[in-house]
Amino acid sequence: MSIETSWFIPVSEVPDAGVRMSPASTEAERQALAASLDILGCTALDCDFRLRPLRQGRYHVTGKVKAAVAQACVVSLEPVDSVVEEDIDVEFWPQDQIAVASKTDDEGEFFDPEAKDTAEPIENGRIVYGRLIFECISAGLDPYPRKPDATLEWQEKTDIGEVHPFAALAKLKSKS
């Protein structure tokens, strides 16, 4: 089961005062998350956020995501354990409002000067916060994980002779 698509809340279930959420992940969900992120593993995933309604059918999500992950070292390919911590501060809007907010006043459409650039769409009456968590973890991963003691041993070739594009052909010619 994929966290990206299975972690959601219908907007009809969000109370007027908002809701605090700390969803628990299963081992299968963490394995699926690791596979989706193309990493070696995800041993822990902690999420704590608050979802509160705004005006015009919009919702604001704030909180934190923390994940313990294992990635392959770029030098030795051994596992490198790390913790990804990311803050969440995103608004979810109805899809028709996202399209309208991107238009300008010159086109005669609604324009919200206070609109955030990070608005996510409400999909089929649901706030899919799983995709948001996936994106936060993905953005927080080390692009070049490296074990502290990993070294790349480089050996210079000492007997390479004259190097030019036709060196191999020159060797063949001298043999014939």
PDB file of C-alpha atoms in Angstrom, residues 110-167:
ATOM      1  CA  PHE A 110     -10.004  36.720  -9.777  1.00  0.00           C
ATOM      2  CA  PHE A 111      -6.520  37.444  -8.464  1.00  0.00           C
ATOM      3  CA  ASP A 112      -5.455  36.806  -4.866  1.00  0.00           C
ATOM      4  CA  PRO A 113      -2.300  38.823  -4.043  1.00  0.00           C
ATOM      5  CA  GLU A 114      -1.884  36.905  -0.762  1.00  0.00           C
ATOM      6  CA  ALA A 115      -1.966  33.516  -2.471  1.00  0.00           C
ATOM      7  CA  LYS A 116       0.856  31.113  -1.712  1.00  0.00           C
ATOM      8  CA  ASP A 117       2.797  29.558  -4.549  1.00  0.00           C
ATOM      9  CA  THR A 118       2.632  26.164  -2.809  1.00  0.00           C
ATOM     10  CA  ALA A 119      -1.098  25.488  -3.149  1.00  0.00           C
ATOM     11  CA  GLU A 120      -1.904  21.809  -3.650  1.00  0.00           C
ATOM     12  CA  PRO A 121      -5.148  20.618  -5.223  1.00  0.00           C
ATOM     13  CA  ILE A 122      -7.968  19.031  -3.254  1.00  0.00           C
ATOM     14  CA  GLU A 123      -8.582  15.801  -5.162  1.00  0.00           C
ATOM     15  CA  ASN A 124     -12.115  14.407  -5.350  1.00  0.00           C
ATOM     16  CA  GLY A 125     -13.072  16.077  -2.073  1.00  0.00           C
ATOM     17  CA  ARG A 126      -9.985  14.684  -0.293  1.00  0.00           C
ATOM     18  CA  ILE A 127      -6.801  16.200   1.062  1.00  0.00           C
ATOM     19  CA  VAL A 128      -4.115  13.707   0.054  1.00  0.00           C
ATOM     20  CA  TYR A 129      -1.447  14.469   2.637  1.00  0.00           C
ATOM     21  CA  GLY A 130       0.479  11.265   1.817  1.00  0.00           C
ATOM     22  CA  ARG A 131       1.844  12.802  -1.375  1.00  0.00           C
ATOM     23  CA  LEU A 132       2.908  15.844   0.625  1.00  0.00           C
ATOM     24  CA  ILE A 133       4.803  13.637   3.110  1.00  0.00           C
ATOM     25  CA  PHE A 134       6.428  11.732   0.241  1.00  0.00           C
ATOM     26  CA  GLU A 135       7.566  14.997  -1.383  1.00  0.00           C
ATOM     27  CA  CYS A 136       8.964  16.350   1.907  1.00  0.00           C
ATOM     28  CA  ILE A 137      11.031  13.227   2.505  1.00  0.00           C
ATOM     29  CA  SER A 138      12.175  13.150  -1.114  1.00  0.00           C
ATOM     30  CA  ALA A 139      13.297  16.786  -0.933  1.00  0.00           C
ATOM     31  CA  GLY A 140      15.154  16.175   2.334  1.00  0.00           C
ATOM     32  CA  LEU A 141      17.232  13.209   1.144  1.00  0.00           C
ATOM     33  CA  ASP A 142      20.969  13.675   0.814  1.00  0.00           C
ATOM     34  CA  PRO A 143      21.677  13.650  -2.943  1.00  0.00           C
ATOM     35  CA  TYR A 144      25.205  12.261  -2.339  1.00  0.00           C
ATOM     36  CA  PRO A 145      25.170  10.138   0.829  1.00  0.00           C
ATOM     37  CA  ARG A 146      28.650   9.110   1.905  1.00  0.00           C
ATOM     38  CA  LYS A 147      29.983   7.091   4.815  1.00  0.00           C
ATOM     39  CA  PRO A 148      32.483   9.156   6.825  1.00  0.00           C
ATOM     40  CA  ASP A 149      35.323   6.682   6.245  1.00  0.00           C
ATOM     41  CA  ALA A 150      34.567   5.926   2.588  1.00  0.00           C
ATOM     42  CA  THR A 151      37.431   6.712   0.242  1.00  0.00           C
ATOM     43  CA  LEU A 152      37.884   6.345  -3.452  1.00  0.00           C
ATOM     44  CA  GLU A 153      41.261   4.883  -4.285  1.00  0.00           C
ATOM     45  CA  TRP A 154      42.567   6.344  -7.487  1.00  0.00           C
ATOM     46  CA  GLN A 155      45.503   4.794  -9.303  1.00  0.00           C
ATOM     47  CA  GLU A 156      47.333   6.682 -11.971  1.00  0.00           C
ATOM     48  CA  LYS A 157      48.490   4.629 -14.931  1.00  0.00           C
ATOM     49  CA  THR A 158      52.202   5.160 -15.424  1.00  0.00           C
ATOM     50  CA  ASP A 159      52.748   3.374 -18.710  1.00  0.00           C
ATOM     51  CA  ILE A 160      50.130   4.775 -21.023  1.00  0.00           C
ATOM     52  CA  GLY A 161      52.494   5.905 -23.749  1.00  0.00           C
ATOM     53  CA  GLU A 162      51.431   8.397 -26.338  1.00  0.00           C
ATOM     54  CA  VAL A 163      47.715   9.006 -26.105  1.00  0.00           C
ATOM     55  CA  HIS A 164      45.832  10.136 -29.154  1.00  0.00           C
ATOM     56  CA  PRO A 165      42.659   8.983 -30.900  1.00  0.00           C
ATOM     57  CA  PHE A 166      44.451   6.570 -33.247  1.00  0.00           C
ATOM     58  CA  ALA A 167      46.945   5.070 -30.748  1.00  0.00           C
TER      59      ALA A 167
END
